[in-house]
Amino acid sequence: MTLLDSTAEALPLGGPDLPQRRRLVTDLPGPRSAALLARKADAVPAGVGHTVPVAAVAAGGGVVVDADGNSLIDLGSGIAVTTVGNAHPTVAAAVATQAAQFTHTCFMISPYESYIAVAEALNRLTPGDFAKKSALFNSGAEAVENAIKIARKHTGRQAVVAFDHGYHGRTNLTMALTAKSMPYKSGFGPFAPEVYRAPMSYPFRDGLCGPDAAARAISQLEKQIGADSLAAVIIEPIQGEGGFVVPADGFLPAIAQWCRANGVVFIADEVQTGFARTGHMFASEIFGIEPDLIATAKGIAGGLPLAAVTGRSDIMDASHAGGLGGTYGGNPIACAAALAAIDVFENDGVIERAQQIGALLTRRLTALQASDPRIGDVRGHGAMIAAEFVDPETKEPDAALTAAVAREAIAQGVIVLTCGTYGNVIRFLPPLSISDELLDEGLDIVQAALAVA
Ligand SMILES: *Cc1c(COP(=O)(O)O)cnc(C)c1O
């Protein structure tokens, strides 16, 4: 069957040549999006939700174009995925070339160079001047699951610690690792055993310095689990879904050092923070930590599904042959896309662009905070910046205000995402291919939405 009705005119191509503008030609959703969303409601379960009520037909630079010809400013990058820009020409060309050569052999049947080259690039780019290896998978959750498998096999221990506000995915083990019940876990148990939770450093809410927050967490895991039962500690260097929580200085190094001293594998979940997003290739660099294992996905391949576990060779080699893998893991088209995206990350000034975007976002949002005390906190690094909305008197989270601001911004054609355990954070994750003009316009719209909320 054809995908769009034959009366539709030719669809625009995506990529940076799309007109870079916000333009609404209908209310959202327009008639074509509304028809597609009605089909979605009939064909796709309600559990698969959506944030923006439009059907995308093209995207690139800093915009998403919908089926009715509306052009929306993209401040979400499909959840931190299209860091190099949507339909980036280098990525699109690499995908087309690989698709014409071969689409799949299964790396576990007959290996191919692009997988090996992605592993080599990850081993070189991730923090830590020690021998590393990488294994490739399809999704962030799958990478996290495999990092835990590897840590358990290496240590011969079973317990795993994750943190308050942490998010690690939607599979059974990663649901167990994830903190927030609604919507991620509620009704989906029982969850994987031997998963424990430790208190996070959340400076805006706990007021603790990094070493004190780390001592609190370490004391809890020593008393409640014991280091000799503990295989791994997994943490997002900057939490994503949990609210862009940036731990206080000294927190992550103290946890990593405790892990090293106790033979516990320290795993950084950089699925959201990795690949230039934070103004560094990896967020671990900001905090001066060298994780034993790093899980990556999202930004790795310019929009193609790919994920990886990278880490110390001795740990990565713990598994027997055949213990790691998967039919599609390291698919050749996804690997070709990743090699193209990594080339862009390394050679097109993307990290510097993330820092510029971070400076612009921080300047605009702190100025807004100075005039509107409902913004309790502005935080983040690079193109991963958030505003936390609160009751100005009590600092109580204001989820209703947050939802109202996001809804109004979206209605005006600006894609923004919310997050946070309390649902009171708007996160800004623009593609690094966005222009300053579009970013400023997007923030003008958010500011206007806040003014009427
Ligand atoms: C999105 C995310 C995951 C899960 O990745 P999927 O590709 O959705 O499975 C895991 N960890 C973090 C930090 C994430 O942001």
Short mmCIF file of C-alpha atoms and ligand atoms in Angstrom, two decimals:
data_model
loop_
_atom_site.label_atom_id
_atom_site.label_comp_id
_atom_site.label_asym_id
_atom_site.label_seq_id
_atom_site.Cartn_x
_atom_site.Cartn_y
_atom_site.Cartn_z
CA MET A 1 0.00 0.00 0.00
CA THR A 2 1.13 3.59 -0.46
CA LEU A 3 1.72 5.61 2.66
CA LEU A 4 0.09 8.92 1.87
CA ASP A 5 -2.97 9.56 -0.23
CA SER A 6 -2.33 10.21 -3.90
CA THR A 7 -3.76 13.73 -3.74
CA ALA A 8 -0.82 14.84 -1.58
CA GLU A 9 1.71 16.88 -3.51
CA ALA A 10 5.34 15.73 -3.57
CA LEU A 11 6.72 15.60 -0.06
CA PRO A 12 9.69 17.83 0.76
CA LEU A 13 13.13 16.31 1.20
CA GLY A 14 14.64 16.73 4.65
CA GLY A 15 18.10 17.84 5.66
CA PRO A 16 19.67 21.27 5.99
CA ASP A 17 18.13 22.57 2.74
CA LEU A 18 14.66 22.67 4.25
CA PRO A 19 13.53 26.28 4.76
CA GLN A 20 14.67 27.14 8.28
CA ARG A 21 11.61 28.85 9.66
CA ARG A 22 8.67 28.42 11.96
CA ARG A 23 5.50 28.59 9.91
CA LEU A 24 2.05 27.40 10.85
CA VAL A 25 -0.42 27.12 7.97
CA THR A 26 -3.08 25.31 10.06
CA ASP A 27 -3.95 24.88 13.70
CA LEU A 28 -2.21 21.79 15.09
CA PRO A 29 -3.03 19.14 14.15
CA GLY A 30 -3.93 20.11 10.60
CA PRO A 31 -6.35 17.91 8.63
CA ARG A 32 -3.77 15.45 7.26
CA SER A 33 -2.07 15.02 10.62
CA ALA A 34 -5.49 14.62 12.25
CA ALA A 35 -6.39 11.87 9.76
CA LEU A 36 -3.10 10.07 10.41
CA LEU A 37 -3.52 10.38 14.17
CA ALA A 38 -6.99 8.85 13.83
CA ARG A 39 -5.42 5.92 11.96
CA LYS A 40 -2.80 5.71 14.71
CA ALA A 41 -5.51 5.52 17.36
CA ASP A 42 -7.06 2.58 15.50
CA ALA A 43 -3.86 0.74 14.62
CA VAL A 44 -1.37 1.48 17.40
CA PRO A 45 -1.96 0.80 21.11
CA ALA A 46 -2.61 3.75 23.41
CA GLY A 47 0.50 2.80 25.39
CA VAL A 48 2.62 4.17 22.56
CA GLY A 49 1.96 7.85 23.17
CA HIS A 50 3.10 10.97 21.35
CA THR A 51 4.11 14.46 22.47
CA VAL A 52 3.37 16.58 19.40
CA PRO A 53 0.08 16.04 17.55
CA VAL A 54 1.51 16.18 14.05
CA ALA A 55 2.70 13.60 11.54
CA ALA A 56 6.25 14.35 10.39
CA VAL A 57 7.14 14.18 6.70
CA ALA A 58 10.56 15.85 6.66
CA ALA A 59 13.09 17.30 9.08
CA GLY A 60 16.51 18.93 9.01
CA GLY A 61 18.56 21.81 10.33
CA GLY A 62 16.37 22.96 13.20
CA VAL A 63 12.87 22.19 11.89
CA VAL A 64 10.33 19.39 11.55
CA VAL A 65 7.80 19.71 8.70
CA ASP A 66 4.42 18.02 9.07
CA ALA A 67 1.96 16.48 6.63
CA ASP A 68 0.02 19.74 6.35
CA GLY A 69 3.08 21.84 5.54
CA ASN A 70 3.54 23.29 9.03
CA SER A 71 7.17 23.89 9.92
CA LEU A 72 7.97 23.49 13.62
CA ILE A 73 11.13 24.49 15.49
CA ASP A 74 12.76 21.35 16.87
CA LEU A 75 14.10 21.71 20.42
CA GLY A 76 13.97 17.97 21.14
CA SER A 77 15.98 16.16 18.43
CA GLY A 78 13.67 13.14 18.75
CA ILE A 79 15.00 12.79 22.34
CA ALA A 80 18.63 13.74 21.81
CA VAL A 81 19.10 11.54 18.75
CA THR A 82 19.56 13.84 15.74
CA THR A 83 22.52 15.67 17.24
CA VAL A 84 24.21 16.13 13.84
CA GLY A 85 20.87 17.26 12.37
CA ASN A 86 18.06 15.25 10.87
CA ALA A 87 18.69 13.67 7.46
CA HIS A 88 22.27 14.94 7.59
CA PRO A 89 23.57 14.65 3.99
CA THR A 90 26.70 12.71 5.00
CA VAL A 91 24.65 10.26 7.03
CA ALA A 92 21.95 9.94 4.34
CA ALA A 93 24.58 9.24 1.66
CA ALA A 94 26.32 6.61 3.80
CA VAL A 95 22.98 4.91 4.46
CA ALA A 96 22.07 4.87 0.76
CA THR A 97 25.47 3.47 -0.25
CA GLN A 98 25.43 0.72 2.38
CA ALA A 99 21.80 -0.18 1.63
CA ALA A 100 22.81 -0.80 -1.98
CA GLN A 101 25.77 -3.00 -0.95
CA PHE A 102 24.26 -5.27 1.70
CA THR A 103 21.65 -4.67 4.36
CA HIS A 104 22.42 -7.54 6.73
CA THR A 105 24.56 -10.60 7.15
CA CYS A 106 24.44 -10.78 10.97
CA PHE A 107 27.77 -9.82 12.50
CA MET A 108 27.74 -13.11 14.44
CA ILE A 109 27.51 -15.04 11.13
CA SER A 110 29.86 -13.13 8.83
CA PRO A 111 31.47 -10.01 10.28
CA TYR A 112 32.08 -6.81 8.30
CA GLU A 113 34.39 -3.85 8.54
CA SER A 114 31.96 -1.07 9.50
CA TYR A 115 31.08 -2.71 12.84
CA ILE A 116 34.78 -3.11 13.63
CA ALA A 117 35.45 0.49 12.61
CA VAL A 118 32.65 1.77 14.89
CA ALA A 119 34.13 -0.26 17.76
CA GLU A 120 37.59 1.18 17.06
CA ALA A 121 36.18 4.73 16.99
CA LEU A 122 34.33 4.22 20.28
CA ASN A 123 37.41 2.71 21.92
CA ARG A 124 39.39 5.75 20.82
CA LEU A 125 36.81 8.45 21.65
CA THR A 126 35.53 7.33 25.06
CA PRO A 127 37.34 8.62 28.15
CA GLY A 128 40.18 6.56 29.63
CA ASP A 129 43.66 5.87 28.31
CA PHE A 130 43.45 2.08 28.70
CA ALA A 131 42.78 -0.85 26.40
CA LYS A 132 39.08 -0.95 25.45
CA LYS A 133 36.66 -3.03 23.45
CA SER A 134 33.12 -2.35 22.21
CA ALA A 135 30.08 -4.48 21.43
CA LEU A 136 27.15 -3.10 19.40
CA PHE A 137 23.41 -3.42 19.98
CA ASN A 138 20.15 -1.85 18.79
CA SER A 139 18.84 0.35 21.58
CA GLY A 140 19.92 2.11 24.73
CA ALA A 141 18.05 -0.38 26.91
CA GLU A 142 19.80 -3.27 25.20
CA ALA A 143 23.20 -1.62 25.76
CA VAL A 144 22.40 -1.12 29.45
CA GLU A 145 21.25 -4.74 29.82
CA ASN A 146 24.46 -5.96 28.24
CA ALA A 147 26.64 -3.71 30.38
CA ILE A 148 25.04 -5.32 33.45
CA LYS A 149 25.47 -8.82 31.98
CA ILE A 150 29.16 -8.13 31.37
CA ALA A 151 29.70 -6.66 34.85
CA ARG A 152 28.05 -9.66 36.51
CA LYS A 153 30.08 -12.13 34.49
CA HIS A 154 33.29 -10.24 35.23
CA THR A 155 32.73 -9.92 38.98
CA GLY A 156 30.81 -13.12 39.66
CA ARG A 157 28.48 -10.92 41.74
CA GLN A 158 24.80 -10.15 41.18
CA ALA A 159 23.64 -6.94 42.86
CA VAL A 160 23.36 -3.72 40.85
CA VAL A 161 22.85 -0.18 42.14
CA ALA A 162 21.02 2.54 40.25
CA PHE A 163 20.06 6.00 41.49
CA ASP A 164 17.00 8.01 42.42
CA HIS A 165 15.58 9.78 39.33
CA GLY A 166 17.57 7.43 37.08
CA TYR A 167 16.21 6.29 33.71
CA HIS A 168 17.70 3.32 31.87
CA GLY A 169 14.99 1.98 29.54
CA ARG A 170 11.79 -0.01 29.14
CA THR A 171 12.89 -3.66 29.07
CA ASN A 172 12.45 -5.76 32.20
CA LEU A 173 15.90 -5.25 33.71
CA THR A 174 16.06 -1.59 32.68
CA MET A 175 12.58 -0.95 34.12
CA ALA A 176 13.94 -2.29 37.38
CA LEU A 177 16.88 0.11 37.10
CA THR A 178 14.59 3.04 36.28
CA ALA A 179 13.30 5.03 39.25
CA LYS A 180 10.01 6.50 38.11
CA SER A 181 6.88 4.38 38.27
CA MET A 182 4.50 6.37 36.07
CA PRO A 183 4.61 5.93 33.13
CA TYR A 184 7.59 3.57 32.89
CA LYS A 185 6.87 0.78 35.38
CA SER A 186 3.35 0.98 36.74
CA GLY A 187 1.58 -2.35 36.24
CA PHE A 188 4.50 -3.92 34.33
CA GLY A 189 6.13 -5.88 37.16
CA PRO A 190 7.47 -8.09 38.57
CA PHE A 191 10.84 -6.52 37.92
CA ALA A 192 14.29 -8.10 37.74
CA PRO A 193 15.74 -8.91 41.17
CA GLU A 194 18.99 -7.75 42.79
CA VAL A 195 18.51 -4.12 41.77
CA TYR A 196 18.98 -1.52 44.53
CA ARG A 197 18.58 2.23 44.55
CA ALA A 198 20.85 4.86 46.07
CA PRO A 199 20.22 8.56 46.68
CA MET A 200 21.34 10.86 43.84
CA SER A 201 23.11 14.20 44.19
CA TYR A 202 20.44 16.77 43.27
CA PRO A 203 21.93 20.11 44.38
CA PHE A 204 18.78 22.19 43.79
CA ARG A 205 16.75 19.93 46.10
CA ASP A 206 19.19 18.36 48.59
CA GLY A 207 21.64 21.26 49.01
CA LEU A 208 24.48 18.77 49.60
CA CYS A 209 27.98 19.21 48.24
CA GLY A 210 29.23 16.39 46.03
CA PRO A 211 31.40 14.60 48.61
CA ASP A 212 28.58 14.66 51.19
CA ALA A 213 26.03 13.34 48.71
CA ALA A 214 28.48 10.60 47.69
CA ALA A 215 29.14 9.65 51.33
CA ARG A 216 25.37 9.36 51.88
CA ALA A 217 25.00 7.07 48.85
CA ILE A 218 28.06 4.96 49.66
CA SER A 219 27.06 4.48 53.28
CA GLN A 220 23.65 3.26 52.13
CA LEU A 221 25.03 0.73 49.69
CA GLU A 222 27.65 -0.53 52.13
CA LYS A 223 24.98 -1.11 54.77
CA GLN A 224 22.14 -2.38 52.58
CA ILE A 225 24.04 -4.48 50.04
CA GLY A 226 27.73 -4.79 50.87
CA ALA A 227 30.48 -4.24 48.32
CA ASP A 228 31.26 -7.94 48.05
CA SER A 229 27.77 -8.63 46.66
CA LEU A 230 27.82 -5.70 44.27
CA ALA A 231 28.59 -6.25 40.57
CA ALA A 232 27.98 -2.75 39.25
CA VAL A 233 26.91 0.79 39.91
CA ILE A 234 25.15 2.41 36.95
CA ILE A 235 24.57 6.14 36.70
CA GLU A 236 23.82 8.81 34.10
CA PRO A 237 26.52 11.49 34.49
CA ILE A 238 23.73 14.01 33.86
CA GLN A 239 20.30 12.46 34.30
CA GLY A 240 18.02 12.64 31.27
CA GLU A 241 14.38 11.65 31.83
CA GLY A 242 14.88 12.24 35.57
CA GLY A 243 15.12 15.99 35.05
CA PHE A 244 18.57 16.89 33.69
CA VAL A 245 19.88 16.57 37.22
CA VAL A 246 23.55 17.61 37.27
CA PRO A 247 25.29 16.08 40.30
CA ALA A 248 27.33 18.39 42.53
CA ASP A 249 31.08 18.59 41.87
CA GLY A 250 32.93 15.68 43.40
CA PHE A 251 29.94 13.33 43.57
CA LEU A 252 30.74 11.18 40.53
CA PRO A 253 34.52 10.94 41.18
CA ALA A 254 33.86 9.80 44.76
CA ILE A 255 31.42 7.10 43.61
CA ALA A 256 33.79 5.96 40.85
CA GLN A 257 36.70 5.83 43.27
CA TRP A 258 34.72 3.78 45.78
CA CYS A 259 33.78 1.35 42.99
CA ARG A 260 37.40 0.97 41.94
CA ALA A 261 38.53 0.36 45.52
CA ASN A 262 35.87 -2.33 45.97
CA GLY A 263 36.07 -4.19 42.66
CA VAL A 264 32.66 -2.88 41.59
CA VAL A 265 32.19 -2.10 37.88
CA PHE A 266 31.35 1.59 37.42
CA ILE A 267 29.00 1.99 34.43
CA ALA A 268 28.18 5.39 32.94
CA ASP A 269 24.88 5.40 31.07
CA GLU A 270 25.72 8.03 28.43
CA VAL A 271 22.82 7.04 26.18
CA GLN A 272 21.42 10.60 26.35
CA THR A 273 24.55 12.59 27.22
CA GLY A 274 26.98 11.04 24.73
CA PHE A 275 28.32 12.29 21.39
CA ALA A 276 28.85 16.05 21.73
CA ARG A 277 25.46 16.70 23.31
CA THR A 278 26.90 18.27 26.47
CA GLY A 279 29.63 20.25 24.71
CA HIS A 280 32.04 17.36 25.26
CA MET A 281 32.21 14.12 23.33
CA PHE A 282 31.08 12.40 26.56
CA ALA A 283 29.67 13.95 29.73
CA SER A 284 32.04 11.85 31.85
CA GLU A 285 34.78 14.26 30.72
CA ILE A 286 33.01 17.16 32.47
CA PHE A 287 33.36 15.39 35.80
CA GLY A 288 36.81 13.95 35.21
CA ILE A 289 35.68 10.33 35.47
CA GLU A 290 36.82 7.32 33.44
CA PRO A 291 34.02 4.75 33.67
CA ASP A 292 34.85 1.05 33.44
CA LEU A 293 31.97 0.63 30.97
CA ILE A 294 30.00 3.23 29.00
CA ALA A 295 26.60 2.56 27.43
CA THR A 296 25.80 4.71 24.40
CA ALA A 297 22.97 4.96 21.85
CA LYS A 298 20.70 7.90 20.86
CA GLY A 299 23.10 10.39 19.18
CA ILE A 300 25.52 7.75 17.91
CA ALA A 301 24.25 7.25 14.35
CA GLY A 302 22.38 10.35 13.17
CA GLY A 303 18.97 8.76 13.73
CA LEU A 304 19.62 5.11 12.87
CA PRO A 305 19.10 2.56 15.65
CA LEU A 306 22.47 1.64 17.11
CA ALA A 307 23.85 1.26 20.63
CA ALA A 308 27.11 0.19 22.20
CA VAL A 309 28.88 -0.92 25.33
CA THR A 310 32.48 0.26 25.46
CA GLY A 311 34.88 -0.50 28.27
CA ARG A 312 38.01 -1.93 29.75
CA SER A 313 39.16 -4.88 27.67
CA ASP A 314 39.55 -7.23 30.64
CA ILE A 315 35.96 -6.59 31.73
CA MET A 316 34.54 -6.67 28.20
CA ASP A 317 36.31 -9.98 27.56
CA ALA A 318 34.71 -11.66 30.58
CA SER A 319 31.94 -13.27 28.56
CA HIS A 320 32.33 -16.66 26.87
CA ALA A 321 32.00 -16.69 23.05
CA GLY A 322 28.36 -16.43 21.98
CA GLY A 323 27.30 -14.82 25.27
CA LEU A 324 26.92 -11.37 23.74
CA GLY A 325 25.28 -10.28 20.51
CA GLY A 326 21.92 -10.30 18.80
CA THR A 327 20.55 -10.76 15.29
CA TYR A 328 20.62 -7.09 14.34
CA GLY A 329 23.24 -5.72 16.74
CA GLY A 330 25.61 -3.50 14.76
CA ASN A 331 23.50 -3.63 11.59
CA PRO A 332 25.66 -2.52 8.63
CA ILE A 333 23.39 0.38 7.64
CA ALA A 334 23.37 1.67 11.24
CA CYS A 335 27.16 1.27 11.39
CA ALA A 336 27.62 3.18 8.13
CA ALA A 337 25.45 5.95 9.57
CA ALA A 338 27.47 5.94 12.80
CA LEU A 339 30.77 6.23 10.95
CA ALA A 340 29.35 9.19 9.01
CA ALA A 341 28.00 10.82 12.17
CA ILE A 342 31.28 10.27 14.03
CA ASP A 343 33.11 11.90 11.13
CA VAL A 344 30.81 14.92 11.52
CA PHE A 345 31.32 14.97 15.32
CA GLU A 346 35.09 14.97 14.91
CA ASN A 347 35.51 17.30 11.96
CA ASP A 348 32.61 19.75 11.71
CA GLY A 349 32.98 21.74 14.94
CA VAL A 350 29.95 20.04 16.48
CA ILE A 351 31.32 20.08 20.03
CA GLU A 352 32.01 23.81 19.81
CA ARG A 353 28.50 24.32 18.41
CA ALA A 354 27.04 22.46 21.40
CA GLN A 355 28.93 24.84 23.70
CA GLN A 356 27.61 27.89 21.81
CA ILE A 357 24.06 26.57 21.97
CA GLY A 358 24.51 25.92 25.68
CA ALA A 359 25.70 29.48 26.24
CA LEU A 360 22.71 30.89 24.35
CA LEU A 361 20.20 28.66 26.15
CA THR A 362 21.71 29.42 29.55
CA ARG A 363 21.82 33.17 28.93
CA ARG A 364 18.19 33.30 27.78
CA LEU A 365 16.84 31.03 30.51
CA THR A 366 18.73 32.65 33.39
CA ALA A 367 17.50 36.06 32.19
CA LEU A 368 13.97 34.67 32.21
CA GLN A 369 14.51 33.18 35.66
CA ALA A 370 15.61 36.59 36.98
CA SER A 371 12.21 38.03 36.03
CA ASP A 372 10.07 34.97 36.77
CA PRO A 373 10.72 33.14 40.07
CA ARG A 374 8.56 30.22 38.92
CA ILE A 375 11.77 29.06 37.21
CA GLY A 376 13.52 27.60 40.23
CA ASP A 377 16.61 26.29 38.52
CA VAL A 378 18.39 26.43 35.16
CA ARG A 379 20.99 23.72 34.69
CA GLY A 380 22.78 21.46 32.27
CA HIS A 381 25.77 21.48 29.95
CA GLY A 382 26.07 22.27 26.25
CA ALA A 383 22.94 21.58 24.23
CA MET A 384 21.36 19.73 27.18
CA ILE A 385 19.84 22.49 29.31
CA ALA A 386 16.70 22.44 31.44
CA ALA A 387 14.49 24.77 33.43
CA GLU A 388 12.78 23.43 36.57
CA PHE A 389 9.39 25.03 37.37
CA VAL A 390 8.38 25.49 40.99
CA ASP A 391 6.15 27.34 43.41
CA PRO A 392 8.30 30.41 44.10
CA GLU A 393 7.49 30.35 47.84
CA THR A 394 7.92 26.67 48.67
CA LYS A 395 10.06 25.30 45.78
CA GLU A 396 7.36 22.61 45.41
CA PRO A 397 7.43 21.21 41.85
CA ASP A 398 4.81 22.76 39.54
CA ALA A 399 3.97 20.06 37.01
CA ALA A 400 0.74 21.79 35.91
CA LEU A 401 2.61 24.97 34.96
CA THR A 402 5.26 22.93 33.15
CA ALA A 403 2.65 21.04 31.13
CA ALA A 404 0.82 24.28 30.28
CA VAL A 405 3.99 25.98 29.03
CA ALA A 406 4.96 22.95 26.93
CA ARG A 407 1.44 22.61 25.49
CA GLU A 408 1.28 26.26 24.48
CA ALA A 409 4.79 26.22 22.97
CA ILE A 410 3.89 23.17 20.91
CA ALA A 411 0.62 24.78 19.77
CA GLN A 412 2.73 27.71 18.54
CA GLY A 413 5.01 25.39 16.57
CA VAL A 414 7.93 24.77 18.94
CA ILE A 415 8.69 21.16 19.88
CA VAL A 416 9.70 21.05 23.55
CA LEU A 417 9.92 18.03 25.83
CA THR A 418 9.23 17.81 29.53
CA CYS A 419 10.93 15.50 32.00
CA GLY A 420 11.68 15.05 35.69
CA THR A 421 10.50 12.76 38.46
CA TYR A 422 7.99 15.47 39.37
CA GLY A 423 7.13 16.34 35.75
CA ASN A 424 8.23 19.92 36.33
CA VAL A 425 11.19 20.29 33.99
CA ILE A 426 11.33 21.49 30.39
CA ARG A 427 14.43 20.18 28.66
CA PHE A 428 16.08 21.79 25.69
CA LEU A 429 17.85 19.33 23.38
CA PRO A 430 18.02 21.05 20.00
CA PRO A 431 19.82 19.49 17.06
CA LEU A 432 23.26 21.08 16.85
CA SER A 433 22.41 22.04 13.27
CA ILE A 434 19.88 24.63 14.50
CA SER A 435 20.63 28.31 13.82
CA ASP A 436 20.86 30.91 16.59
CA GLU A 437 17.90 32.71 14.99
CA LEU A 438 15.62 29.68 15.20
CA LEU A 439 16.79 28.85 18.71
CA ASP A 440 16.10 32.42 19.83
CA GLU A 441 12.68 32.34 18.20
CA GLY A 442 11.91 29.04 19.92
CA LEU A 443 12.87 30.55 23.26
CA ASP A 444 10.75 33.65 22.52
CA ILE A 445 7.77 31.31 22.09
CA VAL A 446 8.53 29.46 25.33
CA GLN A 447 8.86 32.81 27.12
CA ALA A 448 5.51 33.97 25.73
CA ALA A 449 3.94 30.64 26.75
CA LEU A 450 5.21 31.13 30.30
CA ALA A 451 3.85 34.66 30.36
CA VAL A 452 0.29 33.47 29.69
CA ALA A 453 0.49 30.31 31.86
C1 LIG B 1 16.74 6.81 26.27
C2 LIG B 1 17.61 6.27 27.33
C3 LIG B 1 17.79 4.89 27.53
C4 LIG B 1 17.02 3.86 26.72
O1 LIG B 1 17.35 3.94 25.37
P1 LIG B 1 16.34 3.26 24.30
O2 LIG B 1 17.09 3.39 23.00
O3 LIG B 1 15.07 4.03 24.35
O4 LIG B 1 16.18 1.85 24.73
C5 LIG B 1 18.65 4.46 28.50
N1 LIG B 1 19.33 5.34 29.25
C6 LIG B 1 19.21 6.67 29.09
C7 LIG B 1 20.01 7.60 29.94
C8 LIG B 1 18.33 7.18 28.14
O5 LIG B 1 18.18 8.50 28.00
#
